[in-house]
Short mmCIF file of C-alpha atoms in Angstrom, two decimals:
data_model
loop_
_atom_site.label_atom_id
_atom_site.label_comp_id
_atom_site.label_asym_id
_atom_site.label_seq_id
_atom_site.Cartn_x
_atom_site.Cartn_y
_atom_site.Cartn_z
CA UNK A 1 76.18 132.32 80.56
CA UNK A 2 72.69 133.86 80.29
CA UNK A 3 70.17 131.68 82.16
CA UNK A 4 66.86 132.35 80.45
CA UNK A 5 64.91 130.42 83.10
CA UNK A 6 66.25 132.53 85.96
CA UNK A 7 65.84 135.78 83.99
CA UNK A 8 62.29 134.80 83.08
CA UNK A 9 61.32 134.07 86.68
CA UNK A 10 62.85 137.38 87.80
CA UNK A 11 60.83 139.25 85.17
CA UNK A 12 57.66 137.48 86.38
CA UNK A 13 58.34 138.39 90.03
CA UNK A 14 59.14 142.02 89.19
CA UNK A 15 56.00 142.23 87.05
CA UNK A 16 53.73 140.89 89.80
CA UNK A 17 55.46 142.99 92.49
CA UNK A 18 54.71 146.10 90.44
CA UNK A 19 51.11 145.07 89.74
CA UNK A 20 51.47 144.55 85.98
CA UNK A 21 49.37 141.99 84.14
CA UNK A 22 50.81 140.10 81.19
CA UNK A 23 48.78 142.29 78.82
CA UNK A 24 49.97 145.52 80.47
CA UNK A 25 53.64 144.54 80.39
CA UNK A 26 53.18 143.36 76.81
CA UNK A 27 51.77 146.75 75.77
CA UNK A 28 54.66 148.59 77.44
CA UNK A 29 57.13 146.30 75.72
CA UNK A 30 55.32 146.27 72.39
CA UNK A 31 54.75 142.53 72.50
CA UNK A 32 51.70 140.26 72.80
CA UNK A 33 50.91 138.81 76.24
CA UNK A 34 51.67 135.31 74.91
CA UNK A 35 55.18 136.45 73.95
CA UNK A 36 55.77 137.85 77.46
CA UNK A 37 54.61 134.50 78.90
CA UNK A 38 57.12 132.67 76.71
CA UNK A 39 59.88 134.98 78.03
CA UNK A 40 58.82 134.45 81.67
CA UNK A 41 58.85 130.67 81.16
CA UNK A 42 62.46 130.88 79.94
CA UNK A 43 61.64 129.57 76.48
CA UNK A 44 63.07 132.55 74.62
CA UNK A 45 66.23 134.52 75.18
CA UNK A 46 66.01 138.32 75.11
CA UNK A 47 67.99 140.60 72.88
CA UNK A 48 70.04 143.27 74.61
CA UNK A 49 67.68 146.03 73.44
CA UNK A 50 64.68 144.13 74.87
CA UNK A 51 66.57 143.58 78.11
CA UNK A 52 67.31 147.29 78.45
CA UNK A 53 63.69 148.21 77.71
CA UNK A 54 62.34 145.70 80.23
CA UNK A 55 64.78 146.96 82.88
CA UNK A 56 63.50 150.54 82.38
CA UNK A 57 59.84 149.45 82.53
CA UNK A 58 60.39 147.43 85.72
CA UNK A 59 62.63 150.06 87.36
CA UNK A 60 65.80 147.98 87.71
CA UNK A 61 69.22 147.85 86.08
CA UNK A 62 70.17 145.31 83.44
CA UNK A 63 72.68 143.83 85.89
CA UNK A 64 69.88 143.27 88.42
CA UNK A 65 67.79 141.62 85.76
CA UNK A 66 70.68 139.27 84.85
CA UNK A 67 71.53 138.29 88.45
CA UNK A 68 72.23 134.51 88.59
CA UNK A 69 70.40 134.22 91.93
CA UNK A 70 66.78 133.08 91.81
CA UNK A 71 64.43 135.89 92.95
CA UNK A 72 62.88 133.69 95.69
CA UNK A 73 63.02 130.19 97.15
CA UNK A 74 59.81 129.25 95.32
CA UNK A 75 61.28 130.55 92.07
CA UNK A 76 64.43 128.50 92.66
CA UNK A 77 62.33 125.35 93.07
CA UNK A 78 60.31 126.08 89.95
CA UNK A 79 63.48 126.77 87.94
CA UNK A 80 65.02 123.50 89.13
CA UNK A 81 61.87 121.56 88.23
CA UNK A 82 61.64 123.14 84.80
CA UNK A 83 65.32 122.43 84.16
CA UNK A 84 64.93 118.80 85.27
CA UNK A 85 61.94 118.26 82.97
CA UNK A 86 63.85 119.68 80.02
CA UNK A 87 66.82 117.39 80.63
CA UNK A 88 67.60 114.12 78.79
CA UNK A 89 66.94 111.89 81.81
CA UNK A 90 63.36 113.10 82.31
CA UNK A 91 62.77 112.91 78.57
CA UNK A 92 63.78 109.23 78.64
CA UNK A 93 61.10 108.45 81.24
CA UNK A 94 57.53 107.56 80.16
CA UNK A 95 56.13 110.52 82.12
CA UNK A 96 54.09 113.55 81.04
CA UNK A 97 55.38 117.06 81.63
CA UNK A 98 54.23 118.36 85.00
CA UNK A 99 52.84 121.91 84.77
CA UNK A 100 54.33 124.22 87.42
CA UNK A 101 51.21 125.75 88.98
CA UNK A 102 50.68 127.65 92.21
CA UNK A 103 48.68 124.67 93.49
CA UNK A 104 51.85 122.55 93.35
CA UNK A 105 53.32 122.87 96.85
CA UNK A 106 56.98 123.48 97.65
CA UNK A 107 57.11 120.10 99.39
CA UNK A 108 55.82 118.31 96.29
CA UNK A 109 58.43 120.01 94.09
CA UNK A 110 61.19 119.13 96.57
CA UNK A 111 60.08 115.48 96.56
CA UNK A 112 60.07 115.33 92.76
CA UNK A 113 63.50 116.96 92.59
CA UNK A 114 64.85 114.55 95.20
CA UNK A 115 63.65 111.55 93.21
CA UNK A 116 65.07 113.04 90.01
CA UNK A 117 68.47 113.69 91.63
CA UNK A 118 68.65 110.12 92.91
CA UNK A 119 67.76 108.73 89.48
CA UNK A 120 70.40 110.97 87.94
CA UNK A 121 72.99 109.84 90.50
CA UNK A 122 72.31 106.17 89.75
CA UNK A 123 72.35 106.82 86.01
CA UNK A 124 75.64 108.72 86.23
CA UNK A 125 77.13 106.04 88.48
CA UNK A 126 76.22 103.22 86.10
CA UNK A 127 77.56 105.14 83.15
CA UNK A 128 80.75 106.53 84.67
CA UNK A 129 81.88 104.18 87.45
CA UNK A 130 83.43 101.41 85.30
CA UNK A 131 85.55 103.97 83.45
CA UNK A 132 86.34 105.78 86.70
CA UNK A 133 87.39 102.48 88.26
CA UNK A 134 89.70 101.61 85.38
CA UNK A 135 91.30 105.05 85.44
CA UNK A 136 91.72 104.91 89.23
CA UNK A 137 93.27 101.43 89.02
CA UNK A 138 95.67 102.60 86.34
CA UNK A 139 96.72 105.67 88.33
CA UNK A 140 97.16 103.65 91.53
CA UNK A 141 99.34 101.10 89.76
CA UNK A 142 101.44 103.95 88.34
CA UNK A 143 101.91 105.35 91.85
CA UNK A 144 102.88 101.94 93.22
CA UNK A 145 105.40 101.49 90.41
CA UNK A 146 106.94 104.91 91.11
CA UNK A 147 107.35 103.94 94.78
CA UNK A 148 108.53 100.41 93.96
CA UNK A 149 105.47 99.27 95.92
CA UNK A 150 107.25 100.39 99.10
CA UNK A 151 105.48 102.67 101.60
CA UNK A 152 108.06 103.76 104.15
CA UNK A 153 105.57 105.65 106.32
CA UNK A 154 103.48 102.50 106.74
CA UNK A 155 106.58 100.47 107.59
CA UNK A 156 107.34 103.00 110.37
CA UNK A 157 103.76 102.79 111.64
CA UNK A 158 103.98 99.00 111.75
CA UNK A 159 107.29 99.14 113.63
CA UNK A 160 105.95 101.56 116.25
CA UNK A 161 102.91 99.34 116.85
CA UNK A 162 105.03 96.20 117.17
CA UNK A 163 107.48 97.98 119.48
CA UNK A 164 104.57 99.06 121.67
CA UNK A 165 103.61 95.43 122.37
CA UNK A 166 107.21 94.23 122.70
CA UNK A 167 107.38 92.23 119.47
CA UNK A 168 111.06 91.95 118.57
CA UNK A 169 110.59 90.40 115.12
CA UNK A 170 109.77 87.19 113.36
CA UNK A 171 106.32 85.64 112.88
CA UNK A 172 103.44 87.44 114.57
CA UNK A 173 101.51 85.11 116.86
CA UNK A 174 97.76 85.31 117.44
CA UNK A 175 98.51 86.32 121.02
CA UNK A 176 100.56 89.33 119.91
CA UNK A 177 97.84 90.27 117.42
CA UNK A 178 95.40 90.22 120.34
CA UNK A 179 97.83 92.32 122.40
CA UNK A 180 97.84 94.88 119.59
CA UNK A 181 94.06 95.12 119.80
CA UNK A 182 94.24 95.66 123.57
CA UNK A 183 96.98 98.28 123.13
CA UNK A 184 94.73 100.18 120.73
CA UNK A 185 91.81 100.04 123.16
CA UNK A 186 89.74 97.23 121.65
CA UNK A 187 88.31 94.00 123.01
CA UNK A 188 87.67 91.09 120.63
CA UNK A 189 84.23 89.52 120.25
CA UNK A 190 83.71 86.42 118.11
CA UNK A 191 80.10 86.22 116.98
CA UNK A 192 78.05 83.87 114.76
CA UNK A 193 75.84 86.64 113.31
CA UNK A 194 78.39 88.94 111.65
CA UNK A 195 76.70 90.72 108.70
CA UNK A 196 77.25 88.76 105.52
CA UNK A 197 78.66 91.76 103.66
CA UNK A 198 81.49 92.25 106.17
CA UNK A 199 84.71 90.54 107.28
CA UNK A 200 84.68 92.36 110.62
CA UNK A 201 82.84 95.21 112.31
CA UNK A 202 84.56 97.77 114.55
CA UNK A 203 82.43 99.41 117.25
CA UNK A 204 84.24 102.67 118.02
CA UNK A 205 81.71 103.67 120.68
CA UNK A 206 82.31 100.62 122.88
CA UNK A 207 85.84 99.75 121.76
CA UNK A 208 84.95 96.37 120.30
CA UNK A 209 85.98 94.46 117.20
CA UNK A 210 83.51 91.80 116.08
CA UNK A 211 84.97 88.84 114.19
CA UNK A 212 83.37 85.68 112.78
CA UNK A 213 83.35 82.56 114.96
CA UNK A 214 84.46 80.35 112.08
CA UNK A 215 87.12 81.14 109.49
CA UNK A 216 86.90 80.17 105.84
CA UNK A 217 89.12 77.27 104.84
CA UNK A 218 92.68 78.45 104.36
CA UNK A 219 91.99 81.88 105.87
CA UNK A 220 94.50 83.40 108.29
CA UNK A 221 92.72 84.27 111.57
CA UNK A 222 95.19 87.14 112.16
CA UNK A 223 94.60 88.79 108.83
CA UNK A 224 91.00 89.94 109.41
CA UNK A 225 91.84 91.32 112.85
CA UNK A 226 94.96 93.14 111.65
CA UNK A 227 93.10 94.67 108.71
CA UNK A 228 90.46 95.97 111.12
CA UNK A 229 93.16 97.43 113.38
CA UNK A 230 95.00 98.90 110.38
CA UNK A 231 91.81 100.61 109.23
CA UNK A 232 91.41 102.19 112.66
CA UNK A 233 95.06 103.29 112.88
CA UNK A 234 94.92 104.84 109.40
CA UNK A 235 91.65 106.62 110.12
CA UNK A 236 89.81 104.92 107.27
CA UNK A 237 86.40 106.50 106.71
CA UNK A 238 83.78 106.80 104.03
CA UNK A 239 85.70 107.10 100.72
CA UNK A 240 85.01 110.26 98.76
CA UNK A 241 85.48 108.52 95.40
CA UNK A 242 86.69 105.28 93.84
CA UNK A 243 90.34 106.33 93.87
CA UNK A 244 90.08 107.00 97.62
CA UNK A 245 88.39 103.62 98.07
CA UNK A 246 91.28 101.85 96.32
CA UNK A 247 93.91 103.82 98.23
CA UNK A 248 92.32 102.88 101.55
CA UNK A 249 92.28 99.19 100.63
CA UNK A 250 95.90 99.20 99.50
CA UNK A 251 97.16 101.03 102.59
CA UNK A 252 95.10 98.91 105.00
CA UNK A 253 96.30 95.64 103.43
CA UNK A 254 99.88 96.94 103.32
CA UNK A 255 99.92 97.83 107.03
CA UNK A 256 98.35 94.49 108.00
CA UNK A 257 100.99 92.63 105.97
CA UNK A 258 103.79 94.76 107.47
CA UNK A 259 102.59 93.70 110.92
CA UNK A 260 102.56 90.00 110.00
CA UNK A 261 105.90 90.16 108.15
CA UNK A 262 107.92 92.87 109.96
CA UNK A 263 110.31 94.75 107.71
CA UNK A 264 113.52 94.44 109.77
CA UNK A 265 113.33 90.68 110.25
CA UNK A 266 112.04 90.02 106.75
CA UNK A 267 114.82 92.03 105.11
CA UNK A 268 117.47 90.14 107.08
CA UNK A 269 115.79 86.88 106.02
CA UNK A 270 115.70 87.89 102.35
CA UNK A 271 119.24 89.31 102.23
CA UNK A 272 120.56 86.05 103.66
CA UNK A 273 118.63 84.09 101.01
CA UNK A 274 119.87 86.37 98.22
CA UNK A 275 123.49 85.87 99.32
CA UNK A 276 122.92 82.14 98.82
CA UNK A 277 121.06 82.66 95.52
CA UNK A 278 118.05 81.06 97.23
CA UNK A 279 115.33 83.74 97.19
CA UNK A 280 111.96 82.00 97.49
CA UNK A 281 108.43 83.20 98.15
CA UNK A 282 107.69 79.79 99.70
CA UNK A 283 110.43 80.29 102.30
CA UNK A 284 109.08 83.74 103.18
CA UNK A 285 105.63 82.21 103.55
CA UNK A 286 106.88 79.41 105.80
CA UNK A 287 109.27 81.63 107.77
CA UNK A 288 106.51 84.03 108.81
CA UNK A 289 103.52 81.66 108.80
CA UNK A 290 101.46 83.65 106.30
CA UNK A 291 99.55 82.75 103.15
CA UNK A 292 101.39 82.45 99.85
CA UNK A 293 99.58 85.52 98.51
CA UNK A 294 100.57 87.61 101.54
CA UNK A 295 104.17 86.44 101.18
CA UNK A 296 104.15 87.29 97.47
CA UNK A 297 102.74 90.76 98.14
CA UNK A 298 105.24 91.36 100.92
CA UNK A 299 108.09 90.24 98.67
CA UNK A 300 107.13 92.91 96.13
CA UNK A 301 107.09 95.52 98.93
CA UNK A 302 110.67 94.78 99.92
CA UNK A 303 112.44 93.31 96.87
CA UNK A 304 113.29 96.48 94.99
CA UNK A 305 113.78 98.77 98.01
CA UNK A 306 116.12 96.42 99.93
CA UNK A 307 117.34 93.78 97.44
CA UNK A 308 117.67 95.84 94.28
CA UNK A 309 115.51 93.35 92.40
CA UNK A 310 112.71 94.55 90.11
CA UNK A 311 109.66 92.29 90.07
CA UNK A 312 106.12 91.75 88.90
CA UNK A 313 103.13 90.17 90.63
CA UNK A 314 99.99 88.61 89.17
CA UNK A 315 96.87 87.04 90.63
CA UNK A 316 94.95 85.32 87.85
CA UNK A 317 91.62 83.49 87.94
CA UNK A 318 91.41 80.03 86.39
CA UNK A 319 89.44 81.66 83.55
CA UNK A 320 92.63 83.56 82.66
CA UNK A 321 91.49 87.00 83.80
CA UNK A 322 93.74 89.20 85.93
CA UNK A 323 92.45 89.94 89.43
CA UNK A 324 95.46 91.87 90.80
CA UNK A 325 98.70 93.04 89.22
CA UNK A 326 101.84 95.04 89.95
CA UNK A 327 105.11 95.52 88.08
CA UNK A 328 108.21 97.68 88.09
CA UNK A 329 110.22 95.41 85.77
CA UNK A 330 108.46 96.43 82.52
CA UNK A 331 106.60 93.15 82.21
CA UNK A 332 104.08 94.04 79.52
CA UNK A 333 100.69 93.21 81.03
CA UNK A 334 97.64 93.25 78.75
CA UNK A 335 95.66 96.49 79.17
CA UNK A 336 92.49 98.09 77.91
CA UNK A 337 92.37 101.46 76.13
CA UNK A 338 92.55 103.29 79.48
CA UNK A 339 95.60 101.34 80.65
CA UNK A 340 93.69 99.17 83.14
CA UNK A 341 94.99 95.62 83.67
CA UNK A 342 92.34 94.10 85.94
CA UNK A 343 89.88 91.97 84.00
CA UNK A 344 92.21 91.46 81.03
CA UNK A 345 93.12 87.99 79.74
CA UNK A 346 96.67 86.77 80.36
CA UNK A 347 98.55 85.10 77.53
CA UNK A 348 98.02 81.35 77.77
CA UNK A 349 101.80 80.83 77.43
CA UNK A 350 102.67 82.73 80.62
CA UNK A 351 103.34 80.74 83.78
CA UNK A 352 100.27 82.35 85.43
CA UNK A 353 98.14 80.33 82.97
CA UNK A 354 100.32 77.28 82.36
CA UNK A 355 100.48 76.45 86.07
CA UNK A 356 96.82 75.40 85.91
CA UNK A 357 97.83 72.53 83.61
CA UNK A 358 100.41 71.16 86.04
CA UNK A 359 99.26 68.10 87.99
CA UNK A 360 101.68 68.67 90.91
CA UNK A 361 100.17 71.46 92.97
CA UNK A 362 102.31 70.79 96.03
CA UNK A 363 105.53 72.09 94.42
CA UNK A 364 106.02 75.60 93.03
CA UNK A 365 106.00 75.93 89.25
CA UNK A 366 108.89 77.83 87.66
CA UNK A 367 109.15 78.99 84.06
CA UNK A 368 111.15 81.22 81.71
CA UNK A 369 109.04 83.07 79.16
CA UNK A 370 110.48 84.81 76.12
CA UNK A 371 108.36 87.93 75.56
CA UNK A 372 108.66 90.81 73.07
CA UNK A 373 110.27 92.93 75.79
CA UNK A 374 112.76 90.29 76.97
CA UNK A 375 112.93 87.04 78.90
CA UNK A 376 111.33 86.74 82.34
CA UNK A 377 111.55 84.06 85.00
CA UNK A 378 108.45 83.42 87.09
CA UNK A 379 107.31 81.27 90.00
CA UNK A 380 103.62 80.44 90.33
CA UNK A 381 101.30 78.62 92.71
CA UNK A 382 97.60 77.73 92.74
CA UNK A 383 95.34 78.67 95.63
CA UNK A 384 91.73 77.64 96.17
CA UNK A 385 89.13 80.24 97.20
CA UNK A 386 85.34 80.46 97.45
CA UNK A 387 85.43 82.15 94.01
CA UNK A 388 87.39 79.35 92.36
CA UNK A 389 91.08 78.73 91.76
CA UNK A 390 93.63 81.49 91.32
CA UNK A 391 97.29 81.44 90.38
CA UNK A 392 99.63 83.76 92.30
CA UNK A 393 102.84 84.57 90.47
CA UNK A 394 106.01 86.55 91.17
CA UNK A 395 108.44 87.17 88.33
CA UNK A 396 111.63 89.02 87.51
CA UNK A 397 113.76 89.75 84.40
CA UNK A 398 116.25 87.10 83.26
CA UNK A 399 119.23 89.10 84.59
CA UNK A 400 117.99 88.96 88.20
CA UNK A 401 116.60 85.40 88.09
CA UNK A 402 120.05 84.25 89.29
CA UNK A 403 119.11 85.21 92.86
CA UNK A 404 116.10 82.86 93.00
CA UNK A 405 115.65 79.21 93.79
CA UNK A 406 114.13 77.50 90.77
CA UNK A 407 116.24 79.46 88.27
CA UNK A 408 117.48 76.14 86.84
CA UNK A 409 114.04 75.12 85.60
CA UNK A 410 113.79 73.56 82.16
CA UNK A 411 110.27 74.95 81.66
CA UNK A 412 110.33 77.49 78.86
CA UNK A 413 107.74 79.17 76.71
CA UNK A 414 107.45 81.91 74.12
CA UNK A 415 104.81 84.63 74.07
CA UNK A 416 104.35 87.18 71.29
CA UNK A 417 101.27 88.83 72.83
CA UNK A 418 99.74 91.31 72.14
CA UNK A 419 100.16 89.87 68.64
CA UNK A 420 96.82 88.11 68.08
CA UNK A 421 98.49 85.17 66.37
CA UNK A 422 100.11 84.25 69.72
CA UNK A 423 97.06 82.88 71.52
CA UNK A 424 94.07 85.13 70.90
CA UNK A 425 93.37 83.84 67.40
CA UNK A 426 92.46 80.19 66.97
CA UNK A 427 94.69 78.01 64.74
CA UNK A 428 93.65 78.24 61.12
CA UNK A 429 92.56 74.59 60.81
CA UNK A 430 90.30 74.83 63.86
CA UNK A 431 88.92 78.20 62.81
CA UNK A 432 88.05 76.95 59.32
CA UNK A 433 86.09 74.03 60.81
CA UNK A 434 84.22 75.81 63.60
CA UNK A 435 84.08 79.61 63.32
CA UNK A 436 80.81 79.49 61.35
CA UNK A 437 79.31 76.72 63.48
CA UNK A 438 79.86 77.95 67.04
CA UNK A 439 77.91 80.32 69.23
CA UNK A 440 79.37 80.47 72.78
CA UNK A 441 77.71 82.37 75.63
CA UNK A 442 80.19 84.32 77.77
CA UNK A 443 80.10 84.17 81.54
CA UNK A 444 79.46 87.77 82.58
CA UNK A 445 81.92 89.15 85.10
CA UNK A 446 79.99 90.87 87.89
CA UNK A 447 82.58 93.67 88.00
CA UNK A 448 81.35 94.77 84.58
CA UNK A 449 78.01 95.62 86.16
CA UNK A 450 79.22 97.42 89.27
CA UNK A 451 82.87 98.41 89.39
CA UNK A 452 82.35 100.17 92.70
CA UNK A 453 79.59 98.85 95.01
CA UNK A 454 77.40 101.58 96.41
CA UNK A 455 76.90 102.48 100.06
CA UNK A 456 78.58 104.45 102.82
CA UNK A 457 81.36 101.85 102.81
CA UNK A 458 81.33 100.32 99.30
CA UNK A 459 80.00 96.78 99.21
CA UNK A 460 78.73 96.90 102.80
CA UNK A 461 75.04 96.88 103.77
CA UNK A 462 75.03 99.79 106.24
CA UNK A 463 71.57 99.03 107.63
CA UNK A 464 72.59 95.45 108.36
CA UNK A 465 75.74 96.66 110.14
CA UNK A 466 73.90 99.25 112.23
CA UNK A 467 71.23 96.72 113.23
CA UNK A 468 74.01 94.30 114.22
CA UNK A 469 75.71 96.93 116.41
CA UNK A 470 72.38 97.91 117.97
CA UNK A 471 71.70 94.26 118.84
CA UNK A 472 75.13 93.82 120.47
CA UNK A 473 75.12 97.19 122.26
CA UNK A 474 74.03 95.69 125.57
#
């Protein structure tokens, strides 16, 4: 496309190089000097006949006149500044137009452009990142479904690491986790001043992994270490976009879980349980000494690939919003217009919500739910975190519920979601009494404001991390 700014600056440079004034060039062209100035400032596009005439006057070809390259570095800066000031972002700022004069130094223009680019980056990020995040989440979930949430290459990596430290199978002890760190060339350092935005810090220069002295209540001390080691093994670096950020997190967590619950032993354990019709996430948790959430995730990794059982997984906040989700059994999760599940409200009749109303939180909660797409059996548990209570649920279609302990539950519910009459619309008698007399204030989810935290490693304060490493580099 014809760039009138670049053409105008080239005409100005050619005019001055040839010693023409604005008046002189105007006379040659048959135009007033003010009209030539408008052309040089890129505020009017030239007709082809005018272009040909100007090219003859200035002794160049039309192609040379239309070259997309700026005629000089100074001209390139001026063009960029003009273009920035004509853009919508600059127009939205309460700033006057800055005249581009010779007295304005190159350094000043570069500074202004740098500030403008950063403002534009932040503006674009705020506007586009939530949508980008939802699309990336949707695409990642589609990929996981296609692979049945099974990553064979990561299973092989986990096996080779465990073989290297002589781990034959079964639960992974803290000692073996420490041996893995040594095998990979790292020493462990437990410190009280770990940056607040991090779970661990890996010092590649000195071969150290820094971990917190104290663990949060209910946290697995192996998990943080194994995630740090997995990140190193997988070559995790600065993500190039949100999709890459999500992929890194999924692969790092997968490898860490595959180390804690080794495939070979876990599959033997699960096949034996299936033969007895006693599949249970609780037993997998207890058999490998991991958290319920890790056991539930690991079950979804192995269930379809090795047991032939399709499943779904949900992690739901006590508010009813979905935090994590996976399915390959056609469980119809609520989605937004882009297909994203995270942040959506779960039907209040699903076990992921009804478990919060159960007084007994020691025993697992089982339930059959009749949904528009069929009947599903589900097992759910509550876990406490620093961000409140979450339910973790694993479910399967009615036909494969026969392999699970808890299949004889009498708990049953019916959900017609996404039909609004199911649970999203208040009963008529309540609505008639209160819909005109209520004004609730929603609790804003922080993810709505920043779907992807900024920084070299999203969500991490890089300066804080570098200062920490500098302090400990002694």
